[in-house]
XYZ file of C-alpha atoms in Angstrom:
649
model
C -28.222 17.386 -36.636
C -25.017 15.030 -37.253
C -27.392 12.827 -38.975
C -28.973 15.309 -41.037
C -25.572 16.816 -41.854
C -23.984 13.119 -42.907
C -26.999 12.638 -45.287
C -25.808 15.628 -47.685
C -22.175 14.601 -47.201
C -20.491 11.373 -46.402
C -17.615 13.142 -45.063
C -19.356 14.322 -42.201
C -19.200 11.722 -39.811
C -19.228 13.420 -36.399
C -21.526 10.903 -34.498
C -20.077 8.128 -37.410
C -16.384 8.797 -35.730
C -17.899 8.450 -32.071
C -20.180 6.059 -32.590
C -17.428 3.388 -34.229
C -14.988 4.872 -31.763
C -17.598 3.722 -29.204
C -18.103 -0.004 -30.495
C -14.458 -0.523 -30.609
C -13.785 0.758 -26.538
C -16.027 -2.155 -26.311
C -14.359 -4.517 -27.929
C -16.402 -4.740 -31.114
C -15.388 -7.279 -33.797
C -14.738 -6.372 -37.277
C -18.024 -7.379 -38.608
C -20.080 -6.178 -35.924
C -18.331 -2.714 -36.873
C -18.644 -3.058 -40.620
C -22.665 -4.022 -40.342
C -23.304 -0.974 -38.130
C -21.677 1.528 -40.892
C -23.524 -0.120 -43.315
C -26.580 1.050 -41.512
C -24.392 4.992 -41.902
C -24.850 4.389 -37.588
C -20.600 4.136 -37.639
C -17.942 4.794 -39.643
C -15.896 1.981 -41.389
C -13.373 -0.479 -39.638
C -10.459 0.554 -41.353
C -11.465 4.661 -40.284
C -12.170 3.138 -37.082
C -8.720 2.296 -36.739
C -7.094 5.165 -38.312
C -8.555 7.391 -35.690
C -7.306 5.279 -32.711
C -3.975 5.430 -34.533
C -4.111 9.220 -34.005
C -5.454 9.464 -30.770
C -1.958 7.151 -30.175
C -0.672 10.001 -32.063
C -1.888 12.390 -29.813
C -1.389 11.455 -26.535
C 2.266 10.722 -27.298
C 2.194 14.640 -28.285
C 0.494 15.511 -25.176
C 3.302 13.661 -23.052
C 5.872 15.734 -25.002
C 4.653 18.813 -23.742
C 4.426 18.001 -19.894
C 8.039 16.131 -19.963
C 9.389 19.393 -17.865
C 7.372 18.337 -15.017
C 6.122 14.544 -15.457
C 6.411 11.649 -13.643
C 7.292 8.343 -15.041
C 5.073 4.891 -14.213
C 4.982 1.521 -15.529
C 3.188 -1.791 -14.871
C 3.498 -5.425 -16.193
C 0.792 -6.387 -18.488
C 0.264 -10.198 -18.980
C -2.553 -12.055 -21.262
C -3.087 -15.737 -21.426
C -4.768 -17.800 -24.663
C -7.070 -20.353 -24.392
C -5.601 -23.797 -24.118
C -7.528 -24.726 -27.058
C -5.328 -22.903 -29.440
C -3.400 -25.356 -31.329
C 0.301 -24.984 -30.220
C 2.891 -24.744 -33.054
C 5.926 -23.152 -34.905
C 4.306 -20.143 -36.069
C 1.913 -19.515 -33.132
C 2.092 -17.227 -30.357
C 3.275 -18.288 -26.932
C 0.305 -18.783 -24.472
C 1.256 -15.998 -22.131
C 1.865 -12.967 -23.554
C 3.898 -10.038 -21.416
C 4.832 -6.640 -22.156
C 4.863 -3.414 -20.031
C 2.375 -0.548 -20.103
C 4.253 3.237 -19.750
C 2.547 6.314 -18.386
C 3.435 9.895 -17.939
C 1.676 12.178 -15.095
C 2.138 15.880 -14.943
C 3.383 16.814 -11.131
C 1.114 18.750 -9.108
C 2.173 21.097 -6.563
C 5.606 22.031 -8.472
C 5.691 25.827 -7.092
C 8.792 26.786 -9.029
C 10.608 24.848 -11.710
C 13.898 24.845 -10.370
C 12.376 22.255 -7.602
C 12.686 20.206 -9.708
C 16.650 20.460 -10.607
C 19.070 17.042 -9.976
C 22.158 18.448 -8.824
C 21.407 19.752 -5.654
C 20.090 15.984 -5.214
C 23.841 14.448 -6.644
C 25.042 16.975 -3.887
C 23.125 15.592 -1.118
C 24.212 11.855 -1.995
C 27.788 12.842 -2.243
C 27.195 13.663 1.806
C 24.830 11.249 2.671
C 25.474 10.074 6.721
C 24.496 6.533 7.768
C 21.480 6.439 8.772
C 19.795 6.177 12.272
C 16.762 4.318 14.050
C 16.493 7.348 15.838
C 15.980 9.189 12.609
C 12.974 7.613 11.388
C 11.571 6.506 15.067
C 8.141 8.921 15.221
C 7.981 11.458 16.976
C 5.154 12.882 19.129
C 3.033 14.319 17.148
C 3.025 11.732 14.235
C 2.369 8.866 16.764
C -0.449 11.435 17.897
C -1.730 11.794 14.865
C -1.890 7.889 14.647
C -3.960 7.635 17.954
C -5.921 10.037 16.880
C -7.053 8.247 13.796
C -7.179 4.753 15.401
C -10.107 6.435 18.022
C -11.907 7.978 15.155
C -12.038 4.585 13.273
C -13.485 3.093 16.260
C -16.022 5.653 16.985
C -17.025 5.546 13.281
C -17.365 1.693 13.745
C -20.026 2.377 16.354
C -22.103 4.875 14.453
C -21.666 2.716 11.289
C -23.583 -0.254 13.054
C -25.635 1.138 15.391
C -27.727 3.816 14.336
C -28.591 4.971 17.723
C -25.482 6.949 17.836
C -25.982 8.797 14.787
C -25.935 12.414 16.639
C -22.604 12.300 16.661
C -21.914 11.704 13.474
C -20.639 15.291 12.900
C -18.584 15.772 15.901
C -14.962 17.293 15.219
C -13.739 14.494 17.641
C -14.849 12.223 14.875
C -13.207 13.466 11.990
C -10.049 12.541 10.599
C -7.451 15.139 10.800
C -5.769 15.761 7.490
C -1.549 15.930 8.520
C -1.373 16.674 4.894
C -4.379 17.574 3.035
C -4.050 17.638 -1.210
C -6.164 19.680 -3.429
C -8.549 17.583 -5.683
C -8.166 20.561 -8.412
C -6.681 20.634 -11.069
C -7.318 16.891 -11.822
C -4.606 14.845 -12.664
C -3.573 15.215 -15.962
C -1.906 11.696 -17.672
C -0.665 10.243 -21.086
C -0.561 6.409 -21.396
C 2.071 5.754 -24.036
C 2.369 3.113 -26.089
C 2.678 -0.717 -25.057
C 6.229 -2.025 -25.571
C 7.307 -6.310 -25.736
C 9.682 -6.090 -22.825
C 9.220 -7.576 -19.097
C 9.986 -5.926 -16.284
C 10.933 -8.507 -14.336
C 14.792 -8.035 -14.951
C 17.790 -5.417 -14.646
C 18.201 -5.719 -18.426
C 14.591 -5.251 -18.857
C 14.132 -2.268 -17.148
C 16.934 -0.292 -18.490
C 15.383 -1.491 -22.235
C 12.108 -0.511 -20.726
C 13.871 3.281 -20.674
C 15.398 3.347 -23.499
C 12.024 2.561 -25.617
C 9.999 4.967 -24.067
C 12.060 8.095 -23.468
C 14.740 7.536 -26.954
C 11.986 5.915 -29.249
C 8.430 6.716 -28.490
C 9.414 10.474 -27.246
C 12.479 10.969 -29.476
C 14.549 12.492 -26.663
C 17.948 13.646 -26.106
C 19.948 11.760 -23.592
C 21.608 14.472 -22.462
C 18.258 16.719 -22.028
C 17.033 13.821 -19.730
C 20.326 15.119 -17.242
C 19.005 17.570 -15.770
C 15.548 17.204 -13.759
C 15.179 14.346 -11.441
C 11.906 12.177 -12.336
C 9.964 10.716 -9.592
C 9.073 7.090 -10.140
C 6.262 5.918 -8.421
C 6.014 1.898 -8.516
C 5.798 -1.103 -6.738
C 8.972 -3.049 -4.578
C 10.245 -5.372 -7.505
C 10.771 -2.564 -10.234
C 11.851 -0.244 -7.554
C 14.952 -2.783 -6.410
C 15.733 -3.311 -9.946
C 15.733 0.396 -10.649
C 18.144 1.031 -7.729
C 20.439 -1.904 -8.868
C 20.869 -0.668 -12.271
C 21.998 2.747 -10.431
C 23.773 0.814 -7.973
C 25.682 -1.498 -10.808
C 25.883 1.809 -13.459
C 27.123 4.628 -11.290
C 30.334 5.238 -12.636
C 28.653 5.173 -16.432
C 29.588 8.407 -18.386
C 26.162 10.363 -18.632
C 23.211 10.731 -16.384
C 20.490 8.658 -18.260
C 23.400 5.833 -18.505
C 23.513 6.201 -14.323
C 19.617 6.692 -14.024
C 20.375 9.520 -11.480
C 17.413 11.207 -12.824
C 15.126 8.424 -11.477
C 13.815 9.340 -8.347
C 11.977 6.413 -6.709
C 8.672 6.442 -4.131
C 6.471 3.566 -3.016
C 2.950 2.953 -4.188
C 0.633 3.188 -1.980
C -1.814 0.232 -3.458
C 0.932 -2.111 -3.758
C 2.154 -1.848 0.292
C -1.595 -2.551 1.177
C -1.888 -5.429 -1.009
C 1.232 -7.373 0.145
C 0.361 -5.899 3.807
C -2.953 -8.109 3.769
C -1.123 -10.715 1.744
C 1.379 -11.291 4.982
C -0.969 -10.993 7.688
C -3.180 -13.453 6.264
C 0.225 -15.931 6.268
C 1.010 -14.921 9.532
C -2.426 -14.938 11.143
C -4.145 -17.595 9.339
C -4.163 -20.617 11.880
C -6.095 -23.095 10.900
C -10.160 -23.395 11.213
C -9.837 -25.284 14.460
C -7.671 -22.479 16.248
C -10.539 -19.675 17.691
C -9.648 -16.128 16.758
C -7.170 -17.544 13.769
C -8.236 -15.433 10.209
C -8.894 -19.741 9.040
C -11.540 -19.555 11.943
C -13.120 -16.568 10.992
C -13.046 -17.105 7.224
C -15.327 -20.739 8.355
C -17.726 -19.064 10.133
C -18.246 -16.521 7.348
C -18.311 -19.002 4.649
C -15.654 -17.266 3.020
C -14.471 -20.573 0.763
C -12.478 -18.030 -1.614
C -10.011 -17.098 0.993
C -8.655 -20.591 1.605
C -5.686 -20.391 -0.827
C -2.344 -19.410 -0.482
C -2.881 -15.909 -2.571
C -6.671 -14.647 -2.311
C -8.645 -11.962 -4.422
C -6.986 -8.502 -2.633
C -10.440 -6.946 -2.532
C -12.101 -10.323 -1.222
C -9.578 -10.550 1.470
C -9.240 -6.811 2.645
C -13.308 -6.902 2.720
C -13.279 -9.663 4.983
C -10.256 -8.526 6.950
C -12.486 -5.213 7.148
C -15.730 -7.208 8.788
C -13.329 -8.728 11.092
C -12.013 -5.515 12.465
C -15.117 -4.492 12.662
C -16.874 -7.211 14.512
C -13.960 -6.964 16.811
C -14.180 -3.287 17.345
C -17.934 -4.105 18.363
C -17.283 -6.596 20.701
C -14.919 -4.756 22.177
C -17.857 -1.763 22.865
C -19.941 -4.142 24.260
C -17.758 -4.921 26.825
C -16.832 -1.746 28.222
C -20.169 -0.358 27.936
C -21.656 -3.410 29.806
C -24.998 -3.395 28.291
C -26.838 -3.522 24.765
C -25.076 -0.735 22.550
C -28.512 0.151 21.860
C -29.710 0.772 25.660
C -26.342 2.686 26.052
C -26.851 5.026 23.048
C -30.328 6.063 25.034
C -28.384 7.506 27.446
C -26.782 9.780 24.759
C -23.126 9.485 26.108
C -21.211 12.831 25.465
C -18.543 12.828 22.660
C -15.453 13.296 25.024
C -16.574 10.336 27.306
C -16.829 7.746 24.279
C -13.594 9.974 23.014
C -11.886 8.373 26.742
C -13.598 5.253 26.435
C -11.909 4.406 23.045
C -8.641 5.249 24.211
C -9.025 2.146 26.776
C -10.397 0.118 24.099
C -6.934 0.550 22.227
C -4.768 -0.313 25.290
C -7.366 -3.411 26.982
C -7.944 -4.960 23.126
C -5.537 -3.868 20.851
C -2.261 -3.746 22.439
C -0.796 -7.233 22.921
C 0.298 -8.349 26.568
C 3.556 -7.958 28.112
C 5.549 -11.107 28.515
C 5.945 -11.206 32.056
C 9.761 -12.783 32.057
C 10.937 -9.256 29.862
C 9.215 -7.830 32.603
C 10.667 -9.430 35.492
C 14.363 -8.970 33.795
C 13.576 -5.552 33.029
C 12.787 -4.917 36.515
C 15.628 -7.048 37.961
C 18.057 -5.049 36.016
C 16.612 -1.639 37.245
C 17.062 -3.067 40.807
C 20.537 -4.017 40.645
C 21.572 -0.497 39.105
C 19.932 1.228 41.935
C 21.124 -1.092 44.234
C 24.856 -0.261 42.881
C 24.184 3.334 42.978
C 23.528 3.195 46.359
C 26.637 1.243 47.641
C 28.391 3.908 45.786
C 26.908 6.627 47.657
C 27.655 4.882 51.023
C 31.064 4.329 50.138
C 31.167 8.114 49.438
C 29.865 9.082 52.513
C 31.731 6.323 54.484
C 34.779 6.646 53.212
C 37.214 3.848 52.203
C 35.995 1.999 55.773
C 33.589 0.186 53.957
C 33.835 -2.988 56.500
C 32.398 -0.926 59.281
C 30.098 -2.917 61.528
C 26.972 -2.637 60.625
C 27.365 -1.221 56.890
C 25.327 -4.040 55.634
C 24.452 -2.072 53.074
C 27.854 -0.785 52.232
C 29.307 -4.524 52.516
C 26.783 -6.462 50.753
C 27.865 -7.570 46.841
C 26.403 -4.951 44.727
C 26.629 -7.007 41.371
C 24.110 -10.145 43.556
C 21.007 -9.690 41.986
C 17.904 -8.920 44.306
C 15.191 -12.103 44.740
C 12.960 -11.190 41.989
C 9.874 -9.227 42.259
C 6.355 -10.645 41.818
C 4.661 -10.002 38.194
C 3.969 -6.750 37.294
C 1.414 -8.219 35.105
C -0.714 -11.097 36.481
C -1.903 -11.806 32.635
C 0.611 -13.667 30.858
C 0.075 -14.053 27.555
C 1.046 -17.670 27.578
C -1.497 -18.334 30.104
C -4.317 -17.733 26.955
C -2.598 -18.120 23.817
C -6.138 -17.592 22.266
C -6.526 -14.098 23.583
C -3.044 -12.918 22.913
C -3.875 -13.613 19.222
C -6.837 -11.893 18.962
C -4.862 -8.729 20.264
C -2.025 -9.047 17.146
C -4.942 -9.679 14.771
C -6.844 -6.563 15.964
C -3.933 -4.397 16.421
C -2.499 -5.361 13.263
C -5.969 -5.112 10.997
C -6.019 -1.571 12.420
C -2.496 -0.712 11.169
C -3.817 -2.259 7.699
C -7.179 0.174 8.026
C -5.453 2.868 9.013
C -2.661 2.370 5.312
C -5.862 2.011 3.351
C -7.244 5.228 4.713
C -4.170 7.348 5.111
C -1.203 5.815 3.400
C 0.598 5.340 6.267
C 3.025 2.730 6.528
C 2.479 -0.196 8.839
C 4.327 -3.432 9.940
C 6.062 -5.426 6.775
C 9.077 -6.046 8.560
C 7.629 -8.520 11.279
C 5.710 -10.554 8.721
C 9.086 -11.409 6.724
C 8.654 -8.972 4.123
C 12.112 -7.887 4.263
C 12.248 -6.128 1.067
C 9.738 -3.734 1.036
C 11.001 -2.637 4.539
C 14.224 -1.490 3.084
C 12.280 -0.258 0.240
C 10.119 2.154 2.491
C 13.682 3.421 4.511
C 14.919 4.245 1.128
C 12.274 6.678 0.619
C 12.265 7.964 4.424
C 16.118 8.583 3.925
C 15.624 10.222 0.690
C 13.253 12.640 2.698
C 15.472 13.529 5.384
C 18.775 13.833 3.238
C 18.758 13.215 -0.106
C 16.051 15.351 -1.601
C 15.933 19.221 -1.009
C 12.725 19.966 0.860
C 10.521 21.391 -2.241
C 11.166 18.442 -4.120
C 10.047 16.153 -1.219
C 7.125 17.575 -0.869
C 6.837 17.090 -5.009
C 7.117 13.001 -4.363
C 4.727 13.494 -1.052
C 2.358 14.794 -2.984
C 2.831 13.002 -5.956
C 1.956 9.598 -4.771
C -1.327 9.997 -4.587
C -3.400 11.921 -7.820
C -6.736 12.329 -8.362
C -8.463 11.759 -11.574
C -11.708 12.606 -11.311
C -11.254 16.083 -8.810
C -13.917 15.358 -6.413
C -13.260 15.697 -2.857
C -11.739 12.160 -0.603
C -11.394 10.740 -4.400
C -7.515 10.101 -4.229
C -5.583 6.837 -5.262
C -2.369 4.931 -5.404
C -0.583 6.067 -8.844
C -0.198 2.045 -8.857
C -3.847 1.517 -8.784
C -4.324 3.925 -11.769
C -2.307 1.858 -13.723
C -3.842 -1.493 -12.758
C -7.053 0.471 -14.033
C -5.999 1.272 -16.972
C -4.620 -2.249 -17.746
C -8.144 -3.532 -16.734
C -9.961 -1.407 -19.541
C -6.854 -2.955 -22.331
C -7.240 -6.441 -21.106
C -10.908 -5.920 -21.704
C -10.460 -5.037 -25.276
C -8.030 -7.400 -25.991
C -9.353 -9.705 -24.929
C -12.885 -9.054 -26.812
C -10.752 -8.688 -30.225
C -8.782 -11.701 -29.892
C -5.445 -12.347 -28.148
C -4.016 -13.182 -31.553
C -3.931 -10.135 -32.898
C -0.674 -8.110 -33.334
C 0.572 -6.315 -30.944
C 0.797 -3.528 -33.103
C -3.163 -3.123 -32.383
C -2.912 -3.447 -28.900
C -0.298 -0.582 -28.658
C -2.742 1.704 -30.002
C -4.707 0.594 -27.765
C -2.914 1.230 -25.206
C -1.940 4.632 -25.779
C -5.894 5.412 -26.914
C -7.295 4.001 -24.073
C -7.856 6.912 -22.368
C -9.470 9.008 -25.369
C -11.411 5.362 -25.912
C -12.779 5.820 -21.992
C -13.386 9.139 -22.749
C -15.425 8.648 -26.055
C -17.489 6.054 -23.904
C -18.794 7.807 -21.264
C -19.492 11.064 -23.956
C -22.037 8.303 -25.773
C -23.897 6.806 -22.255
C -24.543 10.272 -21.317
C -25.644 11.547 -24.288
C -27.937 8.651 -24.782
C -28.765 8.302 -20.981
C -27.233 4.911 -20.795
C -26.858 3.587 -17.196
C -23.309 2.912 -15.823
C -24.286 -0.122 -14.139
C -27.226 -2.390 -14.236
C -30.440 0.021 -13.076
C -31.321 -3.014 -9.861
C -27.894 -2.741 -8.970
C -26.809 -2.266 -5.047
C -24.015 -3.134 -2.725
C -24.332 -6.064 -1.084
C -25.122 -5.529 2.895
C -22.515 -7.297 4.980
C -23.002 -5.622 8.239
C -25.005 -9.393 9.200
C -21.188 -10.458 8.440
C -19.750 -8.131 11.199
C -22.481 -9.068 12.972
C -21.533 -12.439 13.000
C -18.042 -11.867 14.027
C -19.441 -10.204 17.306
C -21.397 -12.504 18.183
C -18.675 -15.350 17.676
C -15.975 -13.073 19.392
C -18.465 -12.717 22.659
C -19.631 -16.700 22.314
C -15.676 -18.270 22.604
C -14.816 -14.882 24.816
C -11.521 -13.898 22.782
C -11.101 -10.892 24.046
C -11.152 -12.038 27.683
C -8.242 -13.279 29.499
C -9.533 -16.751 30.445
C -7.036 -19.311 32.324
C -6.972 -22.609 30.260
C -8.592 -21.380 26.967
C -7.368 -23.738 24.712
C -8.566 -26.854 26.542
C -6.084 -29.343 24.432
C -3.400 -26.782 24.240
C -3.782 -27.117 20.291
C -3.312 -22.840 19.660
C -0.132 -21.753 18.730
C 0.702 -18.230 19.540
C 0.974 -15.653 17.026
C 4.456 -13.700 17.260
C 4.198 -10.324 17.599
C 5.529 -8.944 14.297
C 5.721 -5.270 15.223
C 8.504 -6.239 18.170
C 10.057 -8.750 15.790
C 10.301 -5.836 12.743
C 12.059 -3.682 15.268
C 14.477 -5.583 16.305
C 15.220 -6.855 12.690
C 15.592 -2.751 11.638
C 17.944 -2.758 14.382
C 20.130 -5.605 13.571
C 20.421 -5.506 9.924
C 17.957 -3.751 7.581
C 19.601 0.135 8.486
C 23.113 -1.635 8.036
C 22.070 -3.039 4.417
C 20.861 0.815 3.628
C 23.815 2.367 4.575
C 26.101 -0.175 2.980
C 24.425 0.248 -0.169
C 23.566 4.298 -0.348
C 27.994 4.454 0.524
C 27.468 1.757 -3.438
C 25.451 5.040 -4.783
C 27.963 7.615 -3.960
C 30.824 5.755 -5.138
C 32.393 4.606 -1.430
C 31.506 0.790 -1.843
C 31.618 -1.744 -4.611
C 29.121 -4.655 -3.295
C 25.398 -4.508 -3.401
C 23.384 -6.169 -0.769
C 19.919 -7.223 -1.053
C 17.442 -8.810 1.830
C 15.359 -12.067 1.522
C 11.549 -11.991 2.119
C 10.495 -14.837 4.342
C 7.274 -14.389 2.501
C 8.926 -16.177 -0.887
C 9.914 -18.852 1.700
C 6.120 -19.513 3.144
C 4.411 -19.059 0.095
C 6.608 -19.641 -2.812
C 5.229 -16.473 -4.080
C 7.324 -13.078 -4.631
C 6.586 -10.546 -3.149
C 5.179 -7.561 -5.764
């Protein structure tokens, strides 16, 4: 009918519009574009880019009218030229940078006035240091945690051995939901328009602000004072965010301060530099059994040898790992085939029990048995002293009465020291001490991915996003007013599609969308102004959208019609069979024959004590800097930078 309709008038161009709409979300060139409406299939090139130029035009308009309840994102964008572009005066640099704005509408905002930034300035104003007893879990959380680390592991079994599929639907294998979001109304978002400036710098950021919300939305400073924004973004904006605050908080109005700015972590982001540090800390090398090196070897996994692997590559093969692991660790408690045990159809709470001895026997590291034998000295000697007080109490003041051995005897003489309480020291089999941390802490990373958690930065030297996560946990218990707490809960993940278990990171979003530009861009030429890509930019949703209206309507496949997911479970196979070959998950005197394994710290004890020492100490000096008590601004290294000589994101 279009067609029909475009032959009695060239000025209907319906399926024209679409159609050259279509060829340039695919990175059409000019000519291609040009010999297509030749054929009246597509409208011209320069039409072509007039309507992209509106739909800029539009989704601009469409941020406007959700800025009473939107939340503010941006990511780095970088693009590299070939190095067979001729390098002169004139010619671009070969990495080009900017930073790629978007604006979300907030779900779950029940009344407006949740919203409102004064009764946050309030709550800063009488802000109390904070506490490691404030953000310690409490029962039920950790609860909730054990829950979900047994319902992993019986999902592992059903996964890979089929014979236990009748349990599939048990309740005691479903994840409970501590706080379940509604996938409807689907997430509503604007990307804006690309602007020149990296966020890599104080200066940058503020500039970054000042573009989108003074030139691209043609706001009023002072309308910008009263609503807190939530910011959801990764640990390097964040800290440069709260420094400008930090450095600006005596500046006259509140978009000078960025009060309004109210920051959250992104989920995507923690998991990525989660992996990234537990495959520094747990590498080893591929001589070293139960070491992520040794693993990677007998997997094949060449890709995974350098210092900053493919995230997906690396939390796949982190994933097998676990798994194999998990299997292992089935087979030995079950003491036959997995298969020969299914026959016996086990009951739900007995493999329900079972698990919970899996977590403590594989995935809990072992005691040191010194701590122990202090611990239990000191205990001693305190009820030891306790109980010369008593006899002096009963005695009286005669305490050298014969036979008051008890009463006489030193009470600060330590007792002779009691045997082990643990006859497995971990030092006795470095190999399957290790295998322990790298279970336990490839469950903490399963359990992020799945749940959003948070997990254990501290203890792999990523000092930074620690403090970034207790800002946000001490915004939620005194900063923010409850309502808008839940707003940034809730806000961190969104769901774009509004299909059931179809959440994501806000960050990932973003690194989406920058996938679909680069794709263009690059297809068009990197030399092209950056004009063009800023339409682009702020298209690229309608362009996405104009895409999948054409493959449907012409029954186009999304993917390649052979295409299927590789099967890795031989992978996880593999890692069974290897864990049960060298026995890592048995205690096994003289394990490492040349005494060549070096054992793995445990970085959940070490990011304890560090939150003790100094990282709550650094937070309260520097929320007193927010509220005007303190003048310098402290800021934590990330032993990460040191081991890799890469920064942390």
């Amino acid at each position: 009918m279009s067609q029909a309709l475009h032959l009695r008038s060239r000025d209907c161009q319906k399926l024209q519009l679409c159609f050259g709409l279509f060829n340039a979300a695919h990175g059409s060139s000019k000519q291609v574009i040009e010999a297509i409406s030749y054929c009246s299939l597509s409208c011209g090139y320069d039409t072509t880019r007039s309507a992209i130029s509106t739909l800029t035009n539009k989704s601009c308009e469409g941020a406007l009218n959700i800025i009473d309840s939107h939340m503010f994102v941006y990511d780095n964008y970088v693009a590299s030229t070939s190095n067979s572009i001729e390098q002169c005066k004139e010619a671009l640099n070969k990495t080009q940078s900017g930073t790629l704005p978007m604006i979300y509408k907030l779900c779950s905002v029940k009344d407006p006035k949740d919203l409102a930034l004064q009764p946050i300035l309030n709550n800063l104003k009488t802000f109390r240091p904070l506490r490691l007893s404030d953000i310690r879990p409490k029962r039920n959380q950790s609860a909730a945690y054990l829950h979900q680390s047994k319902v992993t592991l019986i999902k592992t079994l059903i996964e890979f051995v089929s014979a236990f599929s009748y349990a599939s639907q048990h309740p005691l294998v479903q994840y409970q939901a501590c706080r379940q979001l509604d996938p409807l109304p689907k997430t509503e978002f604007f990307p804006l328009r690309m602007c020149m400036i990296e966020e890599a710098s104080a200066d940058g950021n503020l500039n970054i602000h000042k573009n989108i919300y003074l030139h691209q939305l043609k706001l009023d400073p002072d309308s910008l004072g009263k609503k807190a924004v939530p910011v959801i973004t990764d640990q390097l904006t964040s800290s440069l965010i709260r420094t400008n605050q930090m450095e600006r908080v005596d500046d006259l109005t509140v978009f000078d301060c960025r009060s309004m700015l109210q920051l959250g972590p992104a989920v995507f982001h923690m998991l990525l530099n989660l992996l990234r540090a537990l495959h520094v800390r747990h590498y080893g090398s591929a001589r070293q059994p139960g070491s992520l090196a040794w693993f990677f070897s007998m997997m094949d996994k060449k890709r995974l040898e350098n210092d900053k692997p493919n995230h997906y590559t690396l939390e796949s093969a982190c994933e097998q790992i676990l798994n194999g692991l998990i299997l292992d660790a089935w087979m030995k408690e079950c003491g036959k085939s997995l298969e020969e045990y299914a026959k016996e159809k086990p009951d739900l709470e007995k493999l329900y029990q079972l698990v919970g001895k899996i977590l403590e026997e594989y995935a809990t590291p072992l005691p040191e048995i010194k701590k122990l034998q202090k611990k239990e000295t000191t205990r001693n000697t305190k009820n030891l002293r306790k109980t010369a007080v008593l006899v002096k109490a009963l005695l009286g003041d005669d305490s050298n009465t014969p036979g008051n051995t008890l009463a006489t005897s030193s009470p600060s003489s330590p007792p002779p020291l009691p045997p082990p309480l643990n006859p497995l020291d971990p030092e006795a089999d470095v190999i399957c001490q290790n295998t322990r941390l790298l279970f336990q802490n490839l469950l903490y990373a399963h359990e992020l991915k799945i749940s959003t958690s948070s997990a254990i930065f501290h203890g792999c030297g990523s000092n930074k996003y620690v403090l970034e996560i207790l800002y946000y946990l001490n915004n939620l218990l005194q900063i923010w007013p409850k309502a808008f707490g839940d707003v940034m809960r809730d806000n961190t993940l969104i769901n774009i599609s509004g299909l059931f278990k179809h959440f994501m990171g806000v960050d990932l979003n973003i690194e989406h969308i920058i996938g679909y530009v680069k794709e263009i861009h690059e297809s068009i030429g990197l030399l092209n102004t950056w004009d063009q890509v800023a339409d682009l930019t702020a298209a690229i949703k309608s362009l996405h959208a104009v895409k999948v209206l054409i493959r449907n309507m012409l029954s186009l496949a999304y993917q390649k019609r052979g295409h299927t997911d590789p099967d890795t479970s031989n992978l996880v196979h593999l890692v069974t069979q290897v864990a049960k070959d060298s026995r890592l998950q048995e205690f096994v005197l003289k394990h490492d024959v040349d005494n060549s394994v070096k054992q793995t710290s445990d970085v959940k004890k070490e990011g304890y004590e560090k939150l003790e020492k100094t990282t709550i100490l650094t937070l309260n000096r520097n929320m007193a800097v927010l509220h005007g008590e303190g003048s310098d601004i402290e800021e934590e290294d990330d032993e990460q930078d040191l081991i890799t000589g890469t920064a942390i994101e």
